[in-house]
mmCIF file of C-alpha atoms in Angstrom:
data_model
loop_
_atom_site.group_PDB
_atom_site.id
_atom_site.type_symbol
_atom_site.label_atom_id
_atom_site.label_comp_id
_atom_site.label_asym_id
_atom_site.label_seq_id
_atom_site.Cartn_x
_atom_site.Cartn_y
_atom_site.Cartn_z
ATOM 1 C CA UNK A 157 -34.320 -1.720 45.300
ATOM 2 C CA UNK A 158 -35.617 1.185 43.877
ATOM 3 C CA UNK A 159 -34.103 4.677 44.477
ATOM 4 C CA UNK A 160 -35.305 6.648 47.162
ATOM 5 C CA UNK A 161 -35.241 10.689 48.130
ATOM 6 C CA UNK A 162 -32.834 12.192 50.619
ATOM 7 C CA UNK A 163 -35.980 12.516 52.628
ATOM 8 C CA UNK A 164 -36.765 8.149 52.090
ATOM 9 C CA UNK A 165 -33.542 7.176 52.620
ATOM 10 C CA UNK A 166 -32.948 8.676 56.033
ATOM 11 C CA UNK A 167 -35.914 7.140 57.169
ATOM 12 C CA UNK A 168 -35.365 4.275 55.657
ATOM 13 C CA UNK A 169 -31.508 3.978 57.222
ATOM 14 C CA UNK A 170 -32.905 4.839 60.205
ATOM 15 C CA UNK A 171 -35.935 2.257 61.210
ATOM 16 C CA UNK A 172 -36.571 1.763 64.653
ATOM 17 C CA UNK A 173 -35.166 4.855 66.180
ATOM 18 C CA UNK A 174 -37.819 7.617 67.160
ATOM 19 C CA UNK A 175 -35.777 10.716 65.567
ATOM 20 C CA UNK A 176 -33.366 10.288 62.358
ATOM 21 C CA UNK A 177 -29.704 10.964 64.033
ATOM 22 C CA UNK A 178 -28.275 10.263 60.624
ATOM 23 C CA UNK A 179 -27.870 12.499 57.300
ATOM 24 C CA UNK A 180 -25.928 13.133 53.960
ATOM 25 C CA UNK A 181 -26.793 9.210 53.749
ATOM 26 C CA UNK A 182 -26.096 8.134 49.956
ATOM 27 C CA UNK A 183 -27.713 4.571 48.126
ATOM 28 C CA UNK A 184 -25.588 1.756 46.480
ATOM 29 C CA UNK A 185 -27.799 -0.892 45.070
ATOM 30 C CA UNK A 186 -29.630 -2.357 47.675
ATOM 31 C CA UNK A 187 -27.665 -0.687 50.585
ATOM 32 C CA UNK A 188 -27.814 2.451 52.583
ATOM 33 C CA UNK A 189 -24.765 3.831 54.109
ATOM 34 C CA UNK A 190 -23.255 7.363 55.124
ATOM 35 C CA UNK A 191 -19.742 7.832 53.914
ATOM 36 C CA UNK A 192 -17.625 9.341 56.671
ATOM 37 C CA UNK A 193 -14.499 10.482 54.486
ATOM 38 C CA UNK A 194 -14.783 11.459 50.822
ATOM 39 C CA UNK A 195 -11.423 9.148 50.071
ATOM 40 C CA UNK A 196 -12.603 5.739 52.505
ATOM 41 C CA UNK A 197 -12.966 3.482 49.284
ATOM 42 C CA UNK A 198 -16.543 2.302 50.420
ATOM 43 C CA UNK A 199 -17.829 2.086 47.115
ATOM 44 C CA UNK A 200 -15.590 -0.990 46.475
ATOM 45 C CA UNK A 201 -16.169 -2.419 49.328
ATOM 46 C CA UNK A 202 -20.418 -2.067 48.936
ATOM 47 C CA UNK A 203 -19.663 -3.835 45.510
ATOM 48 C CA UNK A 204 -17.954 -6.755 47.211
ATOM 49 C CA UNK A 205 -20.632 -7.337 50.087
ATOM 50 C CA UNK A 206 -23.793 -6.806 47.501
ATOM 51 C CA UNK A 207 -21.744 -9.739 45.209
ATOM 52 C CA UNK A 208 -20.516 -11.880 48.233
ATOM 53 C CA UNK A 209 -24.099 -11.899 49.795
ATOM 54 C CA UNK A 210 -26.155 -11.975 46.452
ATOM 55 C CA UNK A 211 -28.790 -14.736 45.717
ATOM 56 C CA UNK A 212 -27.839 -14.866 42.683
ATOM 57 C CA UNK A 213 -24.001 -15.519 43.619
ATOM 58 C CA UNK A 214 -25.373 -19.404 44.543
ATOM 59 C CA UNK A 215 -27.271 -19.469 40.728
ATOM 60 C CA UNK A 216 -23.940 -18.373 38.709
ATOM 61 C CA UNK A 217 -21.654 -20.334 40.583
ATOM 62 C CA UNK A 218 -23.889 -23.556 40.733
ATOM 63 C CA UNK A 219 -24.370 -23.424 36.782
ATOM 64 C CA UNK A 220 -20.545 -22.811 35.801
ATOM 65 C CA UNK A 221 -19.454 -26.064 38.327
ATOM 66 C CA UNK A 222 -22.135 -27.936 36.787
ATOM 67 C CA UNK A 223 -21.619 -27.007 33.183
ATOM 68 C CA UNK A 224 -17.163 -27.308 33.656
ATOM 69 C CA UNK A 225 -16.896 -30.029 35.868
ATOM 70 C CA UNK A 226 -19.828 -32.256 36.540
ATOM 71 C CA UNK A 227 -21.309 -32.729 33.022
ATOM 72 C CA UNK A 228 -17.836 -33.178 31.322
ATOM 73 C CA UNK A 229 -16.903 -35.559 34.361
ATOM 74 C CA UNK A 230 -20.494 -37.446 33.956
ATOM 75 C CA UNK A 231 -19.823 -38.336 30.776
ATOM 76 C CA UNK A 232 -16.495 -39.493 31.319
ATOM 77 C CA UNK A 233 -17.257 -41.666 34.085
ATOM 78 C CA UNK A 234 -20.454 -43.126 31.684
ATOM 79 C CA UNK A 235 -17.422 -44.139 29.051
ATOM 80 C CA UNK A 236 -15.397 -45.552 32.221
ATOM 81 C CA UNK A 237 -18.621 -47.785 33.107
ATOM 82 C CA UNK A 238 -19.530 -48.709 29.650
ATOM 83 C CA UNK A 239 -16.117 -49.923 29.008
ATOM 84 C CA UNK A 240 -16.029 -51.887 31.954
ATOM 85 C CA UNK A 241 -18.301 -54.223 30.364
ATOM 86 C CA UNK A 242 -15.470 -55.160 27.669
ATOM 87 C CA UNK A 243 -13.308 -55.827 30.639
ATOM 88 C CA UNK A 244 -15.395 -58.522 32.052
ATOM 89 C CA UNK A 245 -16.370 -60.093 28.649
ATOM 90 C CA UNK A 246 -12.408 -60.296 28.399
ATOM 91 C CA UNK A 247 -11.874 -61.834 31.467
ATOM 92 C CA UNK A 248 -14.419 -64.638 32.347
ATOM 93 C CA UNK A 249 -16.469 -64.510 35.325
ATOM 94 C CA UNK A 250 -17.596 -67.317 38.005
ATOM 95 C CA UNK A 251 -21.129 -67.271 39.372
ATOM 96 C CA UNK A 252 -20.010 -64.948 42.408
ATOM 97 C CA UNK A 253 -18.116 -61.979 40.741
ATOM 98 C CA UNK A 254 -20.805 -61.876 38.197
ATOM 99 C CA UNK A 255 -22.736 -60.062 41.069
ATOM 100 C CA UNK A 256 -19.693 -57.600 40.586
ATOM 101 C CA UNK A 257 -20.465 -56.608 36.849
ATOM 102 C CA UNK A 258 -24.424 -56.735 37.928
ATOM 103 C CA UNK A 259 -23.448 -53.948 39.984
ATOM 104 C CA UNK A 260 -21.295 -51.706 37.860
ATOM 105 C CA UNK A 261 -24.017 -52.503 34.961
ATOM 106 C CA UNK A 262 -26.515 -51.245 37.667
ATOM 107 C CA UNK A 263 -24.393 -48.200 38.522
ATOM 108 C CA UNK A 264 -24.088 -47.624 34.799
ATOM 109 C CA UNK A 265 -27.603 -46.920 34.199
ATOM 110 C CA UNK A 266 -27.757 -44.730 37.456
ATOM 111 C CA UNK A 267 -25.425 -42.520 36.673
ATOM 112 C CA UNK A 268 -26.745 -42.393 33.381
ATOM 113 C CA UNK A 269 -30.528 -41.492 34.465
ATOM 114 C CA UNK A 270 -28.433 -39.069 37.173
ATOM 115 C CA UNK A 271 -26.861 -37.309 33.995
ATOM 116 C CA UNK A 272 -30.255 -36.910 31.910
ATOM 117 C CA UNK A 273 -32.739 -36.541 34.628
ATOM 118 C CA UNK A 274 -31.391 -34.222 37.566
ATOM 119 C CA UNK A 275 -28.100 -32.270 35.956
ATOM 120 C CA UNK A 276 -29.014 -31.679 32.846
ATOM 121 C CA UNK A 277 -32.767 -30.332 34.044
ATOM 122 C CA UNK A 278 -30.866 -28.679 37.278
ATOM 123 C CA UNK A 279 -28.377 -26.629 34.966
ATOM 124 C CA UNK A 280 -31.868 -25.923 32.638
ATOM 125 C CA UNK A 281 -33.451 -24.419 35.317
ATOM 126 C CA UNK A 282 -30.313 -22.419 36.735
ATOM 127 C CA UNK A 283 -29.878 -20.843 33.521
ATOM 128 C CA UNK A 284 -33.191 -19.713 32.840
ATOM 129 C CA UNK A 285 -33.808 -16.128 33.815
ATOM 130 C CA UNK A 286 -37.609 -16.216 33.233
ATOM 131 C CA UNK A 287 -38.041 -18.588 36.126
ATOM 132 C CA UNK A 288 -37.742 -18.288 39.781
ATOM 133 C CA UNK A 289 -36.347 -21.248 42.229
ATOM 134 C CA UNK A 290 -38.003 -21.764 44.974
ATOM 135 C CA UNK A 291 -37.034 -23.064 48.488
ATOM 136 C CA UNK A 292 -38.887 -25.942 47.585
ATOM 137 C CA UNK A 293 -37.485 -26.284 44.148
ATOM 138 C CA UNK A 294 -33.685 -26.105 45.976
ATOM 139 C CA UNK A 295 -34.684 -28.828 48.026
ATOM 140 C CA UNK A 296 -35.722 -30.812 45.556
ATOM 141 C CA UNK A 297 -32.252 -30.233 43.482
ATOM 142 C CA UNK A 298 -30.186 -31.015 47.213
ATOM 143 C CA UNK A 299 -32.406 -34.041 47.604
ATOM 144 C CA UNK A 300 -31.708 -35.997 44.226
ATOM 145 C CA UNK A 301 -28.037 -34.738 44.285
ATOM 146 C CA UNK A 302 -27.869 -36.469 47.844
ATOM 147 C CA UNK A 303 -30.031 -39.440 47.038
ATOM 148 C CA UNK A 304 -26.876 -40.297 44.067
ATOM 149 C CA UNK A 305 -24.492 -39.577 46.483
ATOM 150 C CA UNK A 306 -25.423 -41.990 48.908
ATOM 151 C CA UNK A 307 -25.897 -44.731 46.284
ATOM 152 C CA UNK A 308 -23.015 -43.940 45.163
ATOM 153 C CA UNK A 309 -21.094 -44.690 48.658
ATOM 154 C CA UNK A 310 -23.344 -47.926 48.734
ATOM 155 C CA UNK A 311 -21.229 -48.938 45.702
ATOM 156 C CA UNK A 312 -17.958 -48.041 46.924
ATOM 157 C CA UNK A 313 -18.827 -49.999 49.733
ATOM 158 C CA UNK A 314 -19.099 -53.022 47.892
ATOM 159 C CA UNK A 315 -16.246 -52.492 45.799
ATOM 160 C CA UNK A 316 -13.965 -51.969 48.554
ATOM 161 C CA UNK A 317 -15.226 -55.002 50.410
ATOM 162 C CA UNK A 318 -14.971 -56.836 47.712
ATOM 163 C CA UNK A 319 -11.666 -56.244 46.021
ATOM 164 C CA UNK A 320 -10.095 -56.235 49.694
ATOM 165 C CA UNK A 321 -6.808 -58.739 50.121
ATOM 166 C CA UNK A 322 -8.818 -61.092 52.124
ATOM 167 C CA UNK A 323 -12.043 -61.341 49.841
ATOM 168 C CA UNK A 324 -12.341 -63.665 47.265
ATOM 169 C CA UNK A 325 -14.305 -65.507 44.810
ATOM 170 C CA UNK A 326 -14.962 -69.334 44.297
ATOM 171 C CA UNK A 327 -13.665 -70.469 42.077
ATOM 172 C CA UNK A 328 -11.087 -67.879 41.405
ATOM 173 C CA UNK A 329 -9.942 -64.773 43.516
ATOM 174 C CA UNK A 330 -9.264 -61.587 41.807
ATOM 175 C CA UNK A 331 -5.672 -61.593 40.710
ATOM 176 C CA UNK A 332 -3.735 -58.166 40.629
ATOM 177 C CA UNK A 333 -4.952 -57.137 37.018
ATOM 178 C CA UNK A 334 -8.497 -57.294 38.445
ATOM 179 C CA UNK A 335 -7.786 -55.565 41.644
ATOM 180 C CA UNK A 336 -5.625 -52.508 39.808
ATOM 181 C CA UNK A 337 -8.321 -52.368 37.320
ATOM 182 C CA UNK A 338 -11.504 -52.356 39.932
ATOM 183 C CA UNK A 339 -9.306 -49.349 42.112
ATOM 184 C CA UNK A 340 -9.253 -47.459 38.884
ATOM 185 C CA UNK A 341 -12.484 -47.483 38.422
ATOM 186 C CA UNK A 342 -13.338 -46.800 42.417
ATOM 187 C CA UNK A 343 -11.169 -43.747 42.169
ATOM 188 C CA UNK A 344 -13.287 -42.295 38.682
ATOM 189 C CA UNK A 345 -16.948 -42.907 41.025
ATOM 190 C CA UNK A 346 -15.112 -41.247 43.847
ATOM 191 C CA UNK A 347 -13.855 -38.015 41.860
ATOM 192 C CA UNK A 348 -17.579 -37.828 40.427
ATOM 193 C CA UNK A 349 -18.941 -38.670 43.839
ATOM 194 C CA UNK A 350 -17.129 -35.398 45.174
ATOM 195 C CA UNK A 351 -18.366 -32.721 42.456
ATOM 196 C CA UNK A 352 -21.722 -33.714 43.990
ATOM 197 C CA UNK A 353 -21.212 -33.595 47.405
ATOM 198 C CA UNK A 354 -19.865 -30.121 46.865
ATOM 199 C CA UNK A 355 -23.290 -29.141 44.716
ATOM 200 C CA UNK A 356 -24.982 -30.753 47.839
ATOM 201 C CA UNK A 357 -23.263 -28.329 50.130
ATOM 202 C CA UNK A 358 -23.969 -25.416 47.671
ATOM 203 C CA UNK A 359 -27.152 -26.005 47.543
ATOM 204 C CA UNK A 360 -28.059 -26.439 51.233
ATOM 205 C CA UNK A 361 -25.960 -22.884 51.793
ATOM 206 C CA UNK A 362 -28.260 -21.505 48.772
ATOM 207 C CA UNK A 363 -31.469 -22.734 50.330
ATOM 208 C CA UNK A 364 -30.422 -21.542 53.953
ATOM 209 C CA UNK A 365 -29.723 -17.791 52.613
ATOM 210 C CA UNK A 366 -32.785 -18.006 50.573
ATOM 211 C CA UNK A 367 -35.134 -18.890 53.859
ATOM 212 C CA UNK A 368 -33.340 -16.296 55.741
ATOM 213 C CA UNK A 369 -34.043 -13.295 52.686
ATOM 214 C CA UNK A 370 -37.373 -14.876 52.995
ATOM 215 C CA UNK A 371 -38.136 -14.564 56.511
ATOM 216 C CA UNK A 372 -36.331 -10.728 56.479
ATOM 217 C CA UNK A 373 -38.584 -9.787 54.174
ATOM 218 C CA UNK A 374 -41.371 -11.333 55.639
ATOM 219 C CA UNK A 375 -40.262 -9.054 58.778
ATOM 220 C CA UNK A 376 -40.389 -6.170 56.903
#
């Protein structure tokens, strides 16, 4: 917001009445106020609201979760999935929990596509101050994060089901070992599966305050 003249920013402060009631009004940032007391501490509290209801507050905090959490725990949970295949070659598998490593292998190379094609490229875009995100552009971040998300509770699904007391596998059933193991792993996918469900819900909040500015300053 550029700065304005005593003259600009009483009419600006005052829009929509027919005479300007207000005066002495002073500028911080992008806001207009008049300071009743010279000790009230408004300042600080102008600093807080312009940070708390910033745009850019969504960009910052998206790209330090990502960059902390998310890729450190992707890759861990890649090393969890890729060692998993050791653990079946060690323990022999019939013809019906072989559909269990097809799935994990499967996951495996979802997560992995996840972890090169939407975060890496999301936390690319975040950080790069010559470009602008669009509405569009966060929807298309929410979408893939969701889309993982919910194939990622399509696996937990299974794995639940399938390491359950009652389930079992002819020939064999999964003895403890292969039940402590299998929980293990479930546990990993559901950390991960959280740190995306919270960039889902920063996102959508991001994309909801950006239609909003949007529509104000269509309005305007």
């Amino acid at each position: 917001m550029p700065s304005f003249t005593d003259t600009e920013l009483q009419m600006k402060f005052c829009e929509g009445f027919t005479f300007f009631p207000f005066k002495s009004l002073e500028q911080h940032g992008t806001l207009i106020y008049k300071s009743y007391a010279g000790d009230d501490n408004l300042k600080k509290v102008l600093e807080w609201s312009s940070k708390e209801h910033s745009l850019s507050q969504y960009i910052t905090k998206i790209s330090k979760k990502i960059k902390r959490q998310d890729l450190p725990a992707a890759s861990e949970l890649l090393q969890t999935l890729n060692d998993a295949g050791d653990w079946w070659e060690a323990h022999p598998l019939s013809r019906n929990n072989s559909l269990l490593a097809k799935k994990l292998q499967e996951y495996h190379s979802l997560t992995n596509i996840y972890h090169q094609k939407t975060l890496l490229p999301t936390i690319a875009k975040l950080t790069d101050k010559h470009r602008s995100i669009s509405v569009k552009g966060i929807m298309q971040m929410e979408e893939d994060m969701q889309q993982f998300v919910q194939d990622t509770d399509t696996l937990l699904n299974f794995l639940k089901d399938q390491t359950g007391k009652k389930s079992s596998y002819a020939p064999r059933m999964l003895d403890a070992e292969d039940r402590e193991y299998l929980s293990k792993m479930a546990s990993a996918i559901e950390a991960f599966r959280a740190l995306q469900e919270r960039n889902v819900y920063l996102l959508d909040a991001w994309k909801t305050h950006q239609m909003i500015h949007n529509s104000r300053r269509a309005m305007n």
